[in-house]
Amino acid sequence: MRTDPGALADRTDDARVHGFARRHAVRPRTGVLVLHGFTATPLSVAAWAEEFHAAGFDVEVPLLPGHGTTVADCDRTTWADWLAAAQAALDRLDHDVVLVAGISMGGGLALRLAELRPDRVHGLVLANPAVLLEPWKLAAVQVLGRVLPRWPGVAGDLRDPEARVLAYDRTPLRALVSQTAGWRDVRRDLARVRQPVLLLRSRVDHVVPAASSRAVLAGISSAEVSEVVYAGSFHELTSDRDAPAVFAASVRFARRRAHPGRPDGTPGGPA
């Protein structure tokens, strides 16, 4: 991954912007893959991942291709590139139980991994998962994507005025068109998702419509599904006011998956 002078990742001293992993000295039976959203970086999900690690799980947080550098770099990447990177990160977690957590586009990628790799994905935590746009917005993207290279950024939809998300301030339209094409595969195969799912959604989201989460819930075949709706945050659920509640719900879900025989999911040994 190229990091030119002036690249997005150069705006922070936090090395986690390039992607990171956390491993325990004693290998737990459960690992968690955490995926960031479109035009963002691993910093948008870093606190989420750290909570999973603090709860006893190993974590893997990749920087997806075209992210953390420049908008032009992102526009040269596609859904297939991001999916391949997510699959490679999944393969680095050779644990007995592997969960995938993702926000926005990361949620869509998590669903695709569950569809394609049911042997390796044992549960999903989805925060405002992106699998569709409003019809008018999709039409605009498809038309403008042929004639315009950029439009205003989609990241940074936060209710908390003090919160920030490091992301591109413009949207690479060719990459977004590729993402919407990838969503068609996700929606087509939703019935293949049989893993337990925790879906965390903002009541008000100015980026991904509620219809996206409804489509996920209506399409999956999972016997165990929970949905939690938050009123204190906008789209950037893992960086906004409800983040602590989101993290706590995610850890509870992960503990139940790691130790399904215990009602509270509390581990007696490594998670």
Short mmCIF file of N, CA and C in Angstrom, two decimals, residues 134-196:
data_model
loop_
_atom_site.label_atom_id
_atom_site.label_comp_id
_atom_site.label_asym_id
_atom_site.label_seq_id
_atom_site.Cartn_x
_atom_site.Cartn_y
_atom_site.Cartn_z
N GLU A 134 -30.77 4.43 -1.24
CA GLU A 134 -32.07 4.81 -1.76
C GLU A 134 -32.02 4.80 -3.28
N PRO A 135 -33.12 4.40 -3.95
CA PRO A 135 -33.09 4.31 -5.42
C PRO A 135 -32.62 5.58 -6.11
N TRP A 136 -33.05 6.75 -5.63
CA TRP A 136 -32.65 7.99 -6.29
C TRP A 136 -31.15 8.24 -6.14
N LYS A 137 -30.62 7.88 -4.98
CA LYS A 137 -29.20 8.09 -4.75
C LYS A 137 -28.37 7.10 -5.56
N LEU A 138 -28.84 5.86 -5.66
CA LEU A 138 -28.14 4.87 -6.47
C LEU A 138 -28.11 5.31 -7.93
N ALA A 139 -29.24 5.81 -8.43
CA ALA A 139 -29.29 6.28 -9.81
C ALA A 139 -28.31 7.43 -10.03
N ALA A 140 -28.24 8.33 -9.06
CA ALA A 140 -27.33 9.47 -9.18
C ALA A 140 -25.88 8.99 -9.20
N VAL A 141 -25.56 8.03 -8.34
CA VAL A 141 -24.20 7.50 -8.30
C VAL A 141 -23.83 6.87 -9.64
N GLN A 142 -24.73 6.08 -10.20
CA GLN A 142 -24.44 5.38 -11.44
C GLN A 142 -24.28 6.33 -12.61
N VAL A 143 -25.08 7.41 -12.62
CA VAL A 143 -24.97 8.38 -13.70
C VAL A 143 -23.74 9.27 -13.51
N LEU A 144 -23.60 9.84 -12.32
CA LEU A 144 -22.50 10.75 -12.08
C LEU A 144 -21.16 10.04 -12.10
N GLY A 145 -21.16 8.76 -11.75
CA GLY A 145 -19.92 8.00 -11.75
C GLY A 145 -19.28 7.89 -13.13
N ARG A 146 -20.08 8.14 -14.17
CA ARG A 146 -19.54 8.08 -15.53
C ARG A 146 -18.92 9.40 -15.96
N VAL A 147 -19.30 10.50 -15.29
CA VAL A 147 -18.86 11.81 -15.77
C VAL A 147 -18.10 12.62 -14.73
N LEU A 148 -18.27 12.30 -13.45
CA LEU A 148 -17.60 13.05 -12.39
C LEU A 148 -16.67 12.12 -11.62
N PRO A 149 -15.46 12.56 -11.29
CA PRO A 149 -14.56 11.71 -10.52
C PRO A 149 -14.88 11.70 -9.02
N ARG A 150 -15.47 12.76 -8.51
CA ARG A 150 -15.66 12.89 -7.06
C ARG A 150 -17.00 13.57 -6.76
N TRP A 151 -17.45 13.35 -5.51
CA TRP A 151 -18.48 14.22 -4.96
C TRP A 151 -18.21 14.35 -3.47
N PRO A 152 -18.98 15.15 -2.73
CA PRO A 152 -18.64 15.38 -1.31
C PRO A 152 -18.52 14.08 -0.51
N GLY A 153 -17.72 14.14 0.54
CA GLY A 153 -17.44 12.96 1.34
C GLY A 153 -18.67 12.42 2.04
N VAL A 154 -18.65 11.09 2.29
CA VAL A 154 -19.77 10.44 2.97
C VAL A 154 -19.46 10.17 4.44
N ALA A 155 -18.18 10.21 4.80
CA ALA A 155 -17.80 9.91 6.18
C ALA A 155 -18.00 11.13 7.07
N GLY A 156 -18.02 10.90 8.37
CA GLY A 156 -18.13 12.00 9.31
C GLY A 156 -19.54 12.36 9.72
N ASP A 157 -20.49 11.45 9.49
CA ASP A 157 -21.87 11.69 9.91
C ASP A 157 -21.98 11.37 11.40
N LEU A 158 -21.75 12.39 12.23
CA LEU A 158 -21.65 12.24 13.68
C LEU A 158 -22.61 13.19 14.39
N ARG A 159 -23.27 12.68 15.40
CA ARG A 159 -24.15 13.53 16.21
C ARG A 159 -23.35 14.31 17.25
N ASP A 160 -22.28 13.70 17.73
CA ASP A 160 -21.43 14.34 18.73
C ASP A 160 -20.55 15.38 18.05
N PRO A 161 -20.71 16.66 18.37
CA PRO A 161 -19.92 17.69 17.70
C PRO A 161 -18.43 17.63 18.01
N GLU A 162 -18.06 16.93 19.07
CA GLU A 162 -16.66 16.82 19.44
C GLU A 162 -15.97 15.61 18.81
N ALA A 163 -16.74 14.70 18.21
CA ALA A 163 -16.18 13.47 17.64
C ALA A 163 -15.64 13.73 16.24
N ARG A 164 -14.67 12.94 15.85
CA ARG A 164 -14.06 13.05 14.52
C ARG A 164 -13.77 11.65 13.98
N VAL A 165 -13.84 11.53 12.66
CA VAL A 165 -13.44 10.30 11.97
C VAL A 165 -12.46 10.68 10.87
N LEU A 166 -11.31 10.02 10.87
CA LEU A 166 -10.32 10.28 9.83
C LEU A 166 -10.74 9.56 8.56
N ALA A 167 -11.08 10.33 7.53
CA ALA A 167 -11.58 9.76 6.28
C ALA A 167 -11.40 10.77 5.16
N TYR A 168 -11.54 10.32 3.92
CA TYR A 168 -11.45 11.22 2.79
C TYR A 168 -12.58 12.24 2.84
N ASP A 169 -12.26 13.48 2.43
CA ASP A 169 -13.29 14.52 2.42
C ASP A 169 -14.04 14.58 1.10
N ARG A 170 -13.68 13.67 0.18
CA ARG A 170 -14.41 13.52 -1.07
C ARG A 170 -14.67 12.04 -1.31
N THR A 171 -15.71 11.75 -2.06
CA THR A 171 -16.08 10.37 -2.35
C THR A 171 -15.60 9.97 -3.74
N PRO A 172 -14.76 8.93 -3.84
CA PRO A 172 -14.34 8.44 -5.16
C PRO A 172 -15.49 7.68 -5.82
N LEU A 173 -16.05 8.26 -6.86
CA LEU A 173 -17.30 7.72 -7.40
C LEU A 173 -17.13 6.40 -8.12
N ARG A 174 -16.02 6.21 -8.83
CA ARG A 174 -15.84 4.92 -9.51
C ARG A 174 -15.76 3.79 -8.49
N ALA A 175 -15.09 4.04 -7.38
CA ALA A 175 -15.02 3.03 -6.33
C ALA A 175 -16.39 2.79 -5.71
N LEU A 176 -17.16 3.86 -5.56
CA LEU A 176 -18.51 3.70 -5.00
C LEU A 176 -19.40 2.90 -5.94
N VAL A 177 -19.28 3.14 -7.23
CA VAL A 177 -20.05 2.35 -8.20
C VAL A 177 -19.68 0.88 -8.09
N SER A 178 -18.39 0.59 -7.93
CA SER A 178 -17.96 -0.79 -7.76
C SER A 178 -18.57 -1.40 -6.49
N GLN A 179 -18.62 -0.60 -5.43
CA GLN A 179 -19.21 -1.09 -4.19
C GLN A 179 -20.68 -1.45 -4.38
N THR A 180 -21.43 -0.59 -5.05
CA THR A 180 -22.86 -0.88 -5.24
C THR A 180 -23.05 -2.14 -6.09
N ALA A 181 -22.14 -2.41 -7.01
CA ALA A 181 -22.22 -3.65 -7.78
C ALA A 181 -21.95 -4.85 -6.88
N GLY A 182 -21.00 -4.71 -5.95
CA GLY A 182 -20.72 -5.79 -5.01
C GLY A 182 -21.89 -6.07 -4.10
N TRP A 183 -22.63 -5.05 -3.76
CA TRP A 183 -23.81 -5.24 -2.91
C TRP A 183 -24.84 -6.16 -3.54
N ARG A 184 -24.92 -6.14 -4.86
CA ARG A 184 -25.89 -7.01 -5.53
C ARG A 184 -25.62 -8.48 -5.20
N ASP A 185 -24.34 -8.84 -5.17
CA ASP A 185 -23.99 -10.22 -4.80
C ASP A 185 -24.35 -10.50 -3.35
N VAL A 186 -24.08 -9.53 -2.49
CA VAL A 186 -24.40 -9.72 -1.07
C VAL A 186 -25.89 -9.95 -0.90
N ARG A 187 -26.72 -9.10 -1.50
CA ARG A 187 -28.17 -9.22 -1.35
C ARG A 187 -28.70 -10.52 -1.96
N ARG A 188 -28.15 -10.89 -3.10
CA ARG A 188 -28.59 -12.13 -3.77
C ARG A 188 -28.39 -13.36 -2.89
N ASP A 189 -27.30 -13.37 -2.10
CA ASP A 189 -26.94 -14.56 -1.33
C ASP A 189 -27.22 -14.44 0.17
N LEU A 190 -28.01 -13.47 0.56
CA LEU A 190 -28.26 -13.28 1.99
C LEU A 190 -28.82 -14.53 2.66
N ALA A 191 -29.59 -15.31 1.95
CA ALA A 191 -30.17 -16.52 2.56
C ALA A 191 -29.10 -17.52 2.97
N ARG A 192 -27.88 -17.36 2.44
CA ARG A 192 -26.78 -18.26 2.81
C ARG A 192 -26.19 -17.91 4.18
N VAL A 193 -26.58 -16.77 4.72
CA VAL A 193 -26.08 -16.36 6.04
C VAL A 193 -26.93 -17.05 7.10
N ARG A 194 -26.33 -18.00 7.80
CA ARG A 194 -27.02 -18.75 8.85
C ARG A 194 -26.38 -18.54 10.22
N GLN A 195 -25.30 -17.79 10.25
CA GLN A 195 -24.60 -17.54 11.51
C GLN A 195 -25.41 -16.60 12.40
N PRO A 196 -25.19 -16.66 13.72
CA PRO A 196 -25.80 -15.67 14.61
C PRO A 196 -25.39 -14.25 14.20
#
